[in-house]
Coordinates of C-alpha atoms in Angstrom, one line a residue:
Chain A
M1 CA 27.5 71.8 99.7
P2 CA 30.8 73.6 98.5
L3 CA 34.1 71.7 98.3
V4 CA 37.0 72.9 100.5
A5 CA 39.9 72.6 98.1
L6 CA 43.5 73.0 99.4
D7 CA 46.9 73.1 97.7
W8 CA 49.2 72.6 100.6
G9 CA 52.8 72.9 99.5
T10 CA 56.3 73.1 100.9
S11 CA 56.2 76.9 101.5
S12 CA 52.6 77.9 101.2
L13 CA 49.0 76.9 101.9
R14 CA 46.3 78.0 99.6
G15 CA 42.6 77.1 99.7
A16 CA 39.4 77.8 97.8
L17 CA 35.8 77.3 98.5
I18 CA 34.3 75.7 95.4
A19 CA 30.6 75.6 94.4
E20 CA 28.8 73.6 91.7
E21 CA 30.5 73.5 88.2
G22 CA 33.8 74.4 89.8
R23 CA 33.0 78.0 90.5
V24 CA 35.4 79.5 93.1
L25 CA 33.4 81.3 95.8
E26 CA 36.4 82.5 97.9
G27 CA 40.2 82.0 98.1
R28 CA 42.7 82.3 100.9
T29 CA 46.5 82.0 101.0
F30 CA 48.7 81.5 104.1
A31 CA 52.5 81.3 104.6
R32 CA 51.9 77.9 106.3
G33 CA 53.7 75.5 104.0
I34 CA 54.4 72.1 105.5
L35 CA 57.9 73.2 106.5
T36 CA 56.3 75.5 109.1
V37 CA 54.1 72.8 110.6
D38 CA 55.0 70.2 113.2
K39 CA 54.0 66.6 112.4
S40 CA 51.2 66.8 115.0
G41 CA 50.1 70.3 114.2
F42 CA 48.4 69.9 110.8
A43 CA 44.8 69.6 112.2
A44 CA 45.2 72.8 114.3
V45 CA 46.6 74.8 111.3
F46 CA 43.7 73.4 109.1
E47 CA 41.2 74.4 111.8
S48 CA 42.5 77.9 112.2
C49 CA 42.8 78.6 108.5
F50 CA 39.7 76.8 107.0
G51 CA 37.7 75.5 110.0
D52 CA 34.9 78.0 109.3
W53 CA 34.5 76.6 105.8
M54 CA 33.8 73.0 106.9
Q55 CA 30.3 71.9 107.5
P56 CA 28.8 68.7 108.8
G57 CA 28.7 66.3 105.8
G58 CA 31.2 68.5 104.0
L59 CA 34.3 67.5 102.1
C60 CA 37.9 68.8 102.0
L61 CA 40.4 67.6 99.4
I62 CA 44.1 68.4 99.7
A63 CA 46.8 68.2 97.0
G64 CA 50.5 68.7 97.5
M65 CA 53.2 68.0 100.0
A66 CA 50.7 67.6 102.8
G67 CA 50.6 64.0 101.5
S68 CA 54.4 63.5 101.9
Q69 CA 56.2 61.7 104.7
Q70 CA 56.8 65.1 106.3
G71 CA 53.1 66.1 105.8
W72 CA 49.8 65.5 107.5
L73 CA 49.3 61.9 106.3
E74 CA 51.4 60.0 103.8
A75 CA 49.5 59.3 100.6
P76 CA 51.6 56.8 98.7
Y77 CA 52.7 57.7 95.1
C78 CA 50.8 56.3 92.2
P79 CA 53.3 54.9 89.7
C80 CA 53.2 56.2 86.1
P81 CA 51.6 55.6 83.7
A82 CA 48.7 56.9 85.7
G83 CA 45.3 58.5 84.8
F84 CA 42.8 60.6 86.7
A85 CA 41.0 57.5 88.0
D86 CA 44.2 56.3 89.6
I87 CA 44.7 59.3 91.8
A88 CA 41.0 59.8 92.5
G89 CA 40.8 56.1 93.5
H90 CA 43.7 56.3 96.0
L91 CA 42.9 59.1 98.3
A92 CA 44.3 59.0 101.8
W93 CA 41.5 59.7 104.3
V94 CA 42.6 61.8 107.3
T95 CA 41.3 60.9 110.8
F96 CA 40.0 64.2 111.9
N97 CA 38.1 65.4 114.9
G98 CA 35.7 67.8 113.3
P99 CA 32.8 68.1 110.9
G100 CA 33.0 66.6 107.4
R101 CA 35.6 64.5 105.8
I102 CA 39.2 65.3 104.7
A103 CA 41.3 63.3 102.1
I104 CA 44.7 63.8 100.6
V105 CA 45.4 63.3 96.9
P106 CA 48.4 61.0 96.2
G107 CA 51.3 62.2 94.1
L108 CA 52.9 60.3 91.1
S109 CA 56.2 58.5 90.8
S110 CA 58.1 57.6 87.7
D111 CA 61.2 55.6 86.9
K112 CA 63.7 56.1 84.1
D113 CA 66.9 54.1 83.8
G114 CA 66.6 53.2 87.5
V115 CA 66.3 56.8 88.6
P116 CA 63.0 57.7 90.3
D117 CA 61.2 61.0 90.1
V118 CA 58.2 62.3 92.1
M119 CA 55.6 65.0 92.1
R120 CA 53.0 66.0 94.6
G121 CA 50.3 68.5 93.8
E122 CA 51.2 69.0 90.1
E123 CA 49.3 65.8 89.1
T124 CA 46.1 67.5 90.3
Q125 CA 46.9 70.6 88.3
V126 CA 47.7 68.5 85.2
F127 CA 44.4 66.6 85.3
G128 CA 42.6 69.9 85.9
A129 CA 44.3 71.6 83.0
L130 CA 43.6 68.7 80.6
E131 CA 39.9 68.9 81.6
L132 CA 39.8 72.7 81.2
L133 CA 41.5 72.6 77.8
A134 CA 39.7 69.4 76.7
L135 CA 43.0 67.7 75.8
Q136 CA 43.7 64.0 75.4
H137 CA 47.4 64.3 74.6
A138 CA 49.8 67.0 75.7
R139 CA 53.2 68.1 76.8
L140 CA 52.9 70.3 79.9
V141 CA 55.3 72.3 82.0
L142 CA 54.6 73.5 85.5
P143 CA 57.3 76.1 86.2
G144 CA 58.6 76.7 89.7
T145 CA 61.4 76.1 92.2
H146 CA 61.3 72.6 90.9
S147 CA 59.7 72.7 87.4
K148 CA 57.9 69.6 86.2
W149 CA 57.7 68.6 82.5
V150 CA 54.9 66.1 82.0
T151 CA 53.9 64.0 79.0
V152 CA 50.2 63.0 78.7
S153 CA 49.0 60.4 76.2
D154 CA 45.3 59.3 76.1
R155 CA 44.7 61.4 79.2
R156 CA 47.3 59.4 81.2
V157 CA 50.6 60.7 82.5
T158 CA 53.1 58.5 80.8
G159 CA 56.2 60.2 82.1
F160 CA 57.5 63.3 83.8
S161 CA 60.7 64.9 85.1
T162 CA 61.8 67.4 87.7
W163 CA 64.0 70.4 86.8
M164 CA 65.6 72.4 89.7
T165 CA 65.5 75.5 87.6
G166 CA 64.1 78.0 90.1
E167 CA 66.4 76.7 92.9
F168 CA 69.5 76.9 90.7
Y169 CA 68.6 80.5 89.9
A170 CA 68.2 81.3 93.6
L171 CA 71.5 79.5 94.5
L172 CA 73.4 81.4 91.8
R173 CA 71.7 84.7 92.6
Q174 CA 72.3 84.5 96.3
H175 CA 75.3 82.3 97.1
S176 CA 77.6 82.0 94.1
I177 CA 80.4 84.2 93.0
L178 CA 77.8 85.8 90.6
A179 CA 76.1 87.3 93.7
R180 CA 79.1 89.7 93.9
T181 CA 78.4 91.0 90.4
L182 CA 74.6 91.1 90.6
P183 CA 72.7 94.0 92.2
S184 CA 71.8 93.2 95.8
G185 CA 68.1 94.2 95.7
D186 CA 65.3 93.4 93.3
T187 CA 65.4 94.8 89.9
P188 CA 62.6 95.1 87.3
H189 CA 62.4 92.3 84.7
N190 CA 64.2 93.2 81.5
D191 CA 62.9 91.5 78.4
A192 CA 65.9 92.1 76.2
A193 CA 68.4 90.7 78.7
F194 CA 66.2 87.8 79.4
E195 CA 66.0 87.0 75.7
Q196 CA 69.8 87.3 75.4
G197 CA 70.1 84.8 78.3
V198 CA 67.7 82.4 76.6
A199 CA 69.5 82.7 73.3
C200 CA 72.9 82.0 75.0
A201 CA 71.5 78.9 76.7
L202 CA 69.9 77.6 73.5
R203 CA 73.1 77.8 71.5
G204 CA 75.3 77.3 74.5
A205 CA 77.5 74.6 75.8
G206 CA 75.7 74.0 79.1
L207 CA 74.8 76.0 82.2
L208 CA 78.0 75.1 84.1
H209 CA 79.7 77.3 81.4
T210 CA 77.1 79.8 80.4
A211 CA 76.4 80.9 84.0
F212 CA 80.0 82.3 84.1
S213 CA 79.1 84.7 81.3
T214 CA 76.9 86.6 83.8
R215 CA 80.2 87.6 85.4
T216 CA 82.3 88.2 82.3
L217 CA 79.7 90.3 80.5
S218 CA 79.7 92.5 83.5
L219 CA 83.5 92.5 83.9
F220 CA 83.8 93.7 80.3
K221 CA 81.0 96.2 80.7
R222 CA 78.9 94.6 78.0
M223 CA 75.8 94.4 80.1
A224 CA 74.4 96.8 82.7
T225 CA 74.4 95.5 86.2
E226 CA 70.7 96.1 86.8
V227 CA 69.7 93.7 83.9
L228 CA 72.0 90.9 84.9
P229 CA 69.3 89.1 87.0
S230 CA 67.0 88.9 84.0
Y231 CA 69.9 87.6 81.9
L232 CA 70.6 84.9 84.5
S233 CA 66.9 84.0 84.6
G234 CA 67.0 83.6 80.8
L235 CA 70.1 81.4 81.1
V236 CA 68.5 78.9 83.5
I237 CA 65.1 78.8 81.9
G238 CA 66.7 78.6 78.5
E239 CA 68.8 75.7 79.7
E240 CA 65.7 73.9 81.0
I241 CA 63.9 74.4 77.7
K242 CA 66.9 73.4 75.6
C243 CA 67.1 70.0 77.3
Q244 CA 63.5 69.1 76.4
Q245 CA 64.4 68.5 72.7
L246 CA 61.4 70.4 71.4
Q247 CA 60.9 71.0 67.7
R248 CA 59.7 74.2 66.0
G249 CA 55.9 74.0 65.8
D250 CA 55.5 71.8 68.9
S251 CA 52.9 72.8 71.4
V252 CA 53.3 73.1 75.2
V253 CA 50.7 73.8 77.9
L254 CA 52.0 76.1 80.7
V255 CA 50.4 75.7 84.1
G256 CA 51.0 78.1 86.9
A257 CA 51.1 81.7 88.0
D258 CA 51.4 84.4 85.3
S259 CA 54.6 85.8 86.7
L260 CA 56.4 82.6 85.7
T261 CA 54.4 81.3 82.8
T262 CA 55.0 84.6 81.0
K263 CA 58.7 84.1 81.1
Y264 CA 58.4 80.5 79.8
E265 CA 56.1 81.6 77.0
H266 CA 58.7 84.2 76.0
A267 CA 61.5 81.7 76.0
L268 CA 59.5 79.0 74.2
S269 CA 58.6 81.5 71.5
Q270 CA 62.3 81.9 70.8
L271 CA 62.3 78.2 69.9
G272 CA 59.1 78.6 67.8
V273 CA 57.1 76.5 70.2
A274 CA 53.4 77.3 70.6
T275 CA 52.0 77.7 74.1
R276 CA 48.7 77.7 75.9
C277 CA 48.4 78.8 79.6
V278 CA 46.3 77.7 82.5
G279 CA 46.5 79.5 85.9
Q280 CA 45.7 78.6 89.5
Q281 CA 42.3 77.4 88.3
A282 CA 43.9 74.1 87.2
A283 CA 44.4 72.9 90.8
W284 CA 40.9 73.9 91.9
H285 CA 39.4 72.3 88.8
G286 CA 41.4 69.1 89.4
L287 CA 40.2 68.8 93.0
Y288 CA 36.6 69.6 92.0
K289 CA 36.7 66.8 89.5
I290 CA 38.0 64.3 92.1
A291 CA 35.2 65.4 94.5
D292 CA 32.8 64.7 91.6
T293 CA 33.9 61.1 91.4
L294 CA 33.0 60.6 95.1
H295 CA 29.5 61.8 94.7
A296 CA 28.9 59.7 91.6
P297 CA 26.6 56.7 92.2
Chain B
M1 CA 120.2 83.2 91.6
P2 CA 117.0 81.2 92.3
L3 CA 113.6 82.4 91.0
V4 CA 110.9 83.3 93.5
A5 CA 107.8 81.9 91.8
L6 CA 104.3 82.6 93.1
D7 CA 100.8 81.4 92.3
W8 CA 98.7 84.0 94.0
G9 CA 95.0 83.0 93.6
T10 CA 91.7 84.0 95.0
S11 CA 91.8 81.9 98.1
S12 CA 95.5 80.8 98.5
L13 CA 99.0 82.0 98.0
R14 CA 101.7 79.4 97.1
G15 CA 105.3 80.0 96.4
A16 CA 108.4 78.1 95.3
L17 CA 112.0 78.8 95.2
I18 CA 113.3 77.5 91.9
A19 CA 116.9 76.8 90.9
E20 CA 118.5 76.1 87.5
E21 CA 116.6 73.7 85.2
G22 CA 113.4 74.4 87.1
R23 CA 114.4 72.4 90.2
V24 CA 112.2 73.3 93.2
L25 CA 114.3 74.0 96.3
E26 CA 111.5 74.8 98.7
G27 CA 107.7 75.4 98.6
R28 CA 105.3 77.4 100.9
T29 CA 101.6 77.7 101.0
F30 CA 99.6 80.4 102.9
A31 CA 95.9 81.1 103.3
R32 CA 96.5 84.6 102.0
G33 CA 94.5 84.6 98.7
I34 CA 93.8 88.0 97.3
L35 CA 90.4 88.1 99.0
T36 CA 92.2 88.4 102.3
V37 CA 94.4 91.2 101.2
D38 CA 93.6 95.0 101.1
K39 CA 94.5 96.8 97.9
S40 CA 97.4 98.5 99.6
G41 CA 98.5 95.4 101.6
F42 CA 100.1 93.2 98.9
A43 CA 103.7 94.4 99.4
A44 CA 103.5 93.7 103.2
V45 CA 102.0 90.2 102.7
F46 CA 104.7 89.4 100.1
E47 CA 107.4 90.7 102.4
S48 CA 106.2 88.6 105.4
C49 CA 105.7 85.4 103.4
F50 CA 108.6 85.5 100.9
G51 CA 110.8 88.5 101.8
D52 CA 113.6 86.2 103.0
W53 CA 113.8 84.6 99.6
M54 CA 114.4 87.9 97.7
Q55 CA 118.0 88.9 97.1
P56 CA 119.5 92.1 95.5
G57 CA 119.3 91.4 91.8
G58 CA 116.7 88.6 92.3
L59 CA 113.5 88.1 90.4
C60 CA 110.0 87.2 91.5
L61 CA 107.3 86.2 89.0
I62 CA 103.6 86.0 90.0
A63 CA 100.8 84.2 88.2
G64 CA 97.2 84.3 89.2
M65 CA 94.5 86.7 90.5
A66 CA 97.2 89.0 91.9
G67 CA 97.1 90.5 88.4
S68 CA 93.4 91.3 88.5
Q69 CA 91.7 94.6 89.2
Q70 CA 91.3 93.4 92.8
G71 CA 94.9 92.3 93.0
W72 CA 98.4 93.9 93.5
L73 CA 98.7 95.4 90.0
E74 CA 96.4 94.9 87.1
A75 CA 98.1 93.0 84.2
P76 CA 95.8 93.4 81.3
Y77 CA 94.6 90.1 79.6
C78 CA 96.3 88.9 76.4
P79 CA 93.5 88.1 73.9
C80 CA 93.5 84.6 72.4
P81 CA 94.9 83.1 70.3
A82 CA 98.0 83.7 72.4
G83 CA 101.3 81.9 72.8
F84 CA 104.0 81.7 75.4
A85 CA 105.8 84.7 74.0
D86 CA 102.6 86.8 74.3
I87 CA 102.4 86.4 78.1
A88 CA 106.1 86.5 78.6
G89 CA 106.3 89.8 76.7
H90 CA 103.5 91.5 78.6
L91 CA 104.6 91.2 82.3
A92 CA 103.3 94.0 84.6
W93 CA 106.2 95.2 86.7
V94 CA 105.5 96.0 90.3
T95 CA 106.9 99.2 91.9
F96 CA 108.4 97.6 95.0
N97 CA 110.5 99.0 97.8
G98 CA 112.8 96.1 98.3
P99 CA 115.6 94.1 96.8
G100 CA 115.1 92.5 93.3
R101 CA 112.3 92.9 90.8
I102 CA 108.8 91.6 90.8
A103 CA 106.5 91.1 87.8
I104 CA 103.0 89.7 87.3
V105 CA 102.1 87.4 84.4
P106 CA 99.0 88.5 82.4
G107 CA 95.9 86.3 82.1
L108 CA 94.2 85.4 78.8
S109 CA 90.8 86.5 77.5
S110 CA 88.7 84.9 74.7
D111 CA 85.5 85.8 72.9
K112 CA 82.9 83.5 71.5
D113 CA 79.6 84.6 70.1
G114 CA 80.1 87.9 71.8
V115 CA 80.5 86.3 75.2
P116 CA 83.9 86.9 76.8
D117 CA 85.9 84.5 79.0
V118 CA 88.9 85.0 81.2
M119 CA 91.7 83.1 83.0
R120 CA 94.4 84.2 85.4
G121 CA 97.1 81.7 86.5
E122 CA 95.9 78.8 84.4
E123 CA 97.7 80.2 81.3
T124 CA 101.1 79.8 83.1
Q125 CA 100.2 76.2 84.1
V126 CA 99.1 75.4 80.5
F127 CA 102.4 76.6 79.0
G128 CA 104.4 74.8 81.7
A129 CA 102.5 71.6 81.1
L130 CA 103.0 71.8 77.3
E131 CA 106.8 72.2 77.9
L132 CA 107.0 69.4 80.4
L133 CA 105.1 67.0 78.1
A134 CA 106.7 68.4 74.9
L135 CA 103.3 68.9 73.2
Q136 CA 102.5 71.2 70.3
H137 CA 98.7 70.5 70.2
A138 CA 96.5 69.5 73.1
R139 CA 93.2 69.6 74.8
L140 CA 93.7 70.4 78.5
V141 CA 91.5 70.7 81.5
L142 CA 92.4 72.4 84.8
P143 CA 89.8 71.2 87.2
G144 CA 88.7 73.4 90.1
T145 CA 86.1 75.7 91.5
H146 CA 86.0 77.2 88.0
S147 CA 87.5 74.5 85.7
K148 CA 89.1 75.7 82.5
W149 CA 89.1 73.7 79.3
V150 CA 91.8 74.8 76.9
T151 CA 92.5 74.1 73.3
V152 CA 96.1 74.4 72.1
S153 CA 97.2 74.4 68.5
D154 CA 100.8 74.9 67.5
R155 CA 101.6 75.8 71.1
R156 CA 99.1 78.7 71.0
V157 CA 96.0 78.8 73.1
T158 CA 93.3 79.1 70.5
G159 CA 90.3 79.0 72.8
F160 CA 89.2 78.2 76.3
S161 CA 86.1 78.1 78.5
T162 CA 85.3 78.3 82.1
W163 CA 83.0 75.8 83.9
M164 CA 81.6 76.5 87.4
T165 CA 81.7 72.9 88.3
G166 CA 83.3 73.0 91.7
E167 CA 81.2 76.0 92.7
F168 CA 77.9 74.3 91.6
Y169 CA 78.9 71.2 93.6
A170 CA 79.5 73.4 96.7
L171 CA 76.2 75.3 96.2
L172 CA 74.2 72.1 95.8
R173 CA 76.0 70.4 98.7
Q174 CA 75.6 73.3 101.1
H175 CA 72.7 75.5 100.2
S176 CA 70.2 73.5 98.1
I177 CA 67.3 71.2 99.1
L178 CA 69.8 68.4 98.5
A179 CA 71.7 69.5 101.6
R180 CA 68.8 68.2 103.7
T181 CA 69.4 64.7 102.2
L182 CA 73.2 64.7 102.1
P183 CA 75.2 63.8 105.3
S184 CA 76.3 67.0 107.1
G185 CA 80.0 66.2 107.6
D186 CA 82.7 64.9 105.3
T187 CA 82.4 61.4 104.0
P188 CA 85.1 59.2 102.2
H189 CA 85.0 59.3 98.4
N190 CA 83.1 56.3 97.0
D191 CA 84.2 55.2 93.6
A192 CA 81.1 53.2 92.7
A193 CA 78.7 56.1 93.6
F194 CA 80.9 58.5 91.7
E195 CA 80.9 56.3 88.7
Q196 CA 77.1 56.0 88.8
G197 CA 76.8 59.8 89.0
V198 CA 79.1 60.2 86.0
A199 CA 77.1 57.6 84.0
C200 CA 73.8 59.3 84.9
A201 CA 75.2 62.7 83.7
L202 CA 76.6 61.2 80.5
R203 CA 73.3 59.7 79.4
G204 CA 71.3 62.3 81.3
A205 CA 69.1 65.1 80.2
G206 CA 71.0 67.9 81.9
L207 CA 72.2 68.8 85.4
L208 CA 69.0 70.8 86.3
H209 CA 67.2 67.5 86.1
T210 CA 69.9 64.9 87.1
A211 CA 70.8 66.8 90.3
F212 CA 67.3 66.0 91.6
S213 CA 68.0 62.3 91.4
T214 CA 70.4 62.8 94.4
R215 CA 67.2 63.4 96.4
T216 CA 65.0 60.7 94.9
L217 CA 67.6 57.9 95.0
S218 CA 67.8 58.6 98.8
L219 CA 64.0 59.0 99.2
F220 CA 63.5 55.6 97.6
K221 CA 66.4 54.1 99.6
R222 CA 68.3 53.1 96.4
M223 CA 71.5 54.8 97.6
A224 CA 73.1 55.0 101.0
T225 CA 73.3 58.5 102.5
E226 CA 77.0 58.4 103.0
V227 CA 77.8 57.9 99.3
L228 CA 75.4 60.6 98.0
P229 CA 78.2 63.3 98.0
S230 CA 80.3 61.1 95.7
Y231 CA 77.2 60.5 93.5
L232 CA 76.6 64.3 93.3
S233 CA 80.3 64.9 92.5
G234 CA 80.0 62.4 89.7
L235 CA 76.9 64.2 88.4
V236 CA 78.6 67.6 88.1
I237 CA 81.9 66.4 86.8
G238 CA 80.1 64.1 84.4
E239 CA 78.0 67.0 83.2
E240 CA 81.1 69.1 82.6
I241 CA 82.7 66.3 80.6
K242 CA 79.6 65.5 78.6
C243 CA 79.5 69.1 77.4
Q244 CA 83.0 68.9 75.9
Q245 CA 81.8 66.7 72.9
L246 CA 84.8 64.4 73.3
Q247 CA 85.1 61.2 71.2
R248 CA 86.2 57.8 72.4
G249 CA 90.0 57.7 71.8
D250 CA 90.5 61.4 72.3
S251 CA 93.3 62.4 74.6
V252 CA 93.1 65.1 77.4
V253 CA 95.9 66.6 79.6
L254 CA 94.8 67.1 83.2
V255 CA 96.6 69.8 85.1
G256 CA 96.2 70.2 88.9
A257 CA 96.2 68.6 92.3
D258 CA 95.9 64.8 92.4
S259 CA 92.8 65.0 94.6
L260 CA 90.9 66.5 91.6
T261 CA 92.7 65.1 88.6
T262 CA 92.1 61.6 89.9
K263 CA 88.3 62.1 89.7
Y264 CA 88.5 63.6 86.2
E265 CA 90.7 60.7 85.0
H266 CA 88.1 58.3 86.4
A267 CA 85.2 60.1 84.7
L268 CA 87.0 60.5 81.4
S269 CA 87.9 56.8 81.3
Q270 CA 84.1 56.1 81.4
L271 CA 84.0 57.9 78.0
G272 CA 87.0 56.0 76.7
V273 CA 89.1 59.2 76.7
A274 CA 92.9 58.8 77.4
T275 CA 94.5 61.1 80.0
R276 CA 97.9 62.4 81.1
C277 CA 98.4 64.3 84.3
V278 CA 100.7 67.1 85.4
G279 CA 100.7 68.4 88.9
Q280 CA 101.7 71.6 90.7
Q281 CA 105.0 71.4 88.8
A282 CA 103.2 72.9 85.7
A283 CA 102.9 76.4 87.3
W284 CA 106.5 76.4 88.6
H285 CA 107.8 75.3 85.2
G286 CA 105.8 77.9 83.4
L287 CA 107.2 80.7 85.6
Y288 CA 110.7 79.3 85.2
K289 CA 110.4 79.4 81.5
I290 CA 109.2 83.0 81.6
A291 CA 112.2 84.0 83.8
D292 CA 114.4 82.2 81.2
T293 CA 113.2 84.6 78.5
L294 CA 114.2 87.6 80.6
H295 CA 117.8 86.4 80.9
A296 CA 118.1 85.6 77.3
P297 CA 120.3 88.1 75.4

């Protein structure tokens, strides 16, 4: 019987119907992130979006913010170091008035110098990606509004950190003094300006300073207005990458949508870092492997 | 005859009536920064705010954004390295239908690795502070929405850089995901939380990452909600300071209002950096010294 696999995040809800060997039969995406759902409304949203996929005896596994305090049912974080068996062994089972069973995958927590960090959903993508690429050790990045950098050793997540890169970009783009200089609408991505932004960040003194160059380069007419957003994107992604203390020749696994991983690939290549990419398949494969442990004798 | 000295910035307009030896007779502040004034309206705002101070044969000197393209009259930047004589020798004289004469002090520009930087108003404070403290060489910081770090050698500004620290704080405080965690209203400054934020920034991996700890410390109930704004303030100011590559035992001159310089003093002391402070007097003294050069034979 196919697995109903969901990635239920803050701003979107994606699902896939997955057959044997992880083959995706069908996919759906809805703008029903948990921020749009009342605490008591999760079952109804699930029913309307994926009810037709659920069969008696069927299984649905959910990764992401649906397992947070603001979600459907809180699935407490597994502390790092944590392996695949830790998350697969701590599913939170939803009480659900319908056919089949529904469980939520827990996120991970870490602690460094007394400062906690958390992820929800990315852990499933990480274990899926490791499996797909047959890796035991890896450095991974999952770019996004809040990017995650993850270190895996012997197939266990030994540490990770969150980077508010996508959100800083949006804040600077929309709400800062730079918004007055930047074009108001969308502009096509410009590789050269992006690369210049990354280079500035990599040699630069820090984003608090380099961000201002978006304004002065425009003020002195050294950069065309329509490529400034790409330059700013290069500045913030370059800053994130600069802080990872990577060496030339290191290798990084990029997990996520092409639109973002392409930019990170480009920026990492400027540092001489090798990359491999895994797309949305990582989440579905991670959930499929968890389902597999439940059917094992 | 007293000098009419103005600091006409982006968001506020301040003025002082200055007698011999730089003595301030009277001060006024208005919420009439250049953003509130039409291109053709500067003379009228000046007249209504300070017209009664101007005498036949009198002099008004203006520092700040009033000399920008969006201001009263553009006073082209003096490129660095630049000394006091460079700005005093390049005043932009306003054509003004009233008693006395009015001139605007030029700002400074710098160029590093092909990336320009600019200041308007701070140059006058810098030269005023150097004079008040009788310094030939100094590292100065003028904290604010856009902080300026300035290096002075032989009384000449040899380089400077802009740091969007105050603006990043406001963006994170008001528009980011952290705004949901932070208290909505003003809270009193908390020294311990501020210090913890500075310490986190100083050892930290970078603001894109450390900013997120504002959320997780609250999520794990390791910090009280009402002190989170002070912690975040420590994170951004600590980041700015970390990027200056200061050594224990270095000395920095802080120029600005007490409310801000006090925080920077506190943060710099955590690095073992010595500080001296100069307040609003720096701008008035800088303008007074420029007026002095006009009366010299």
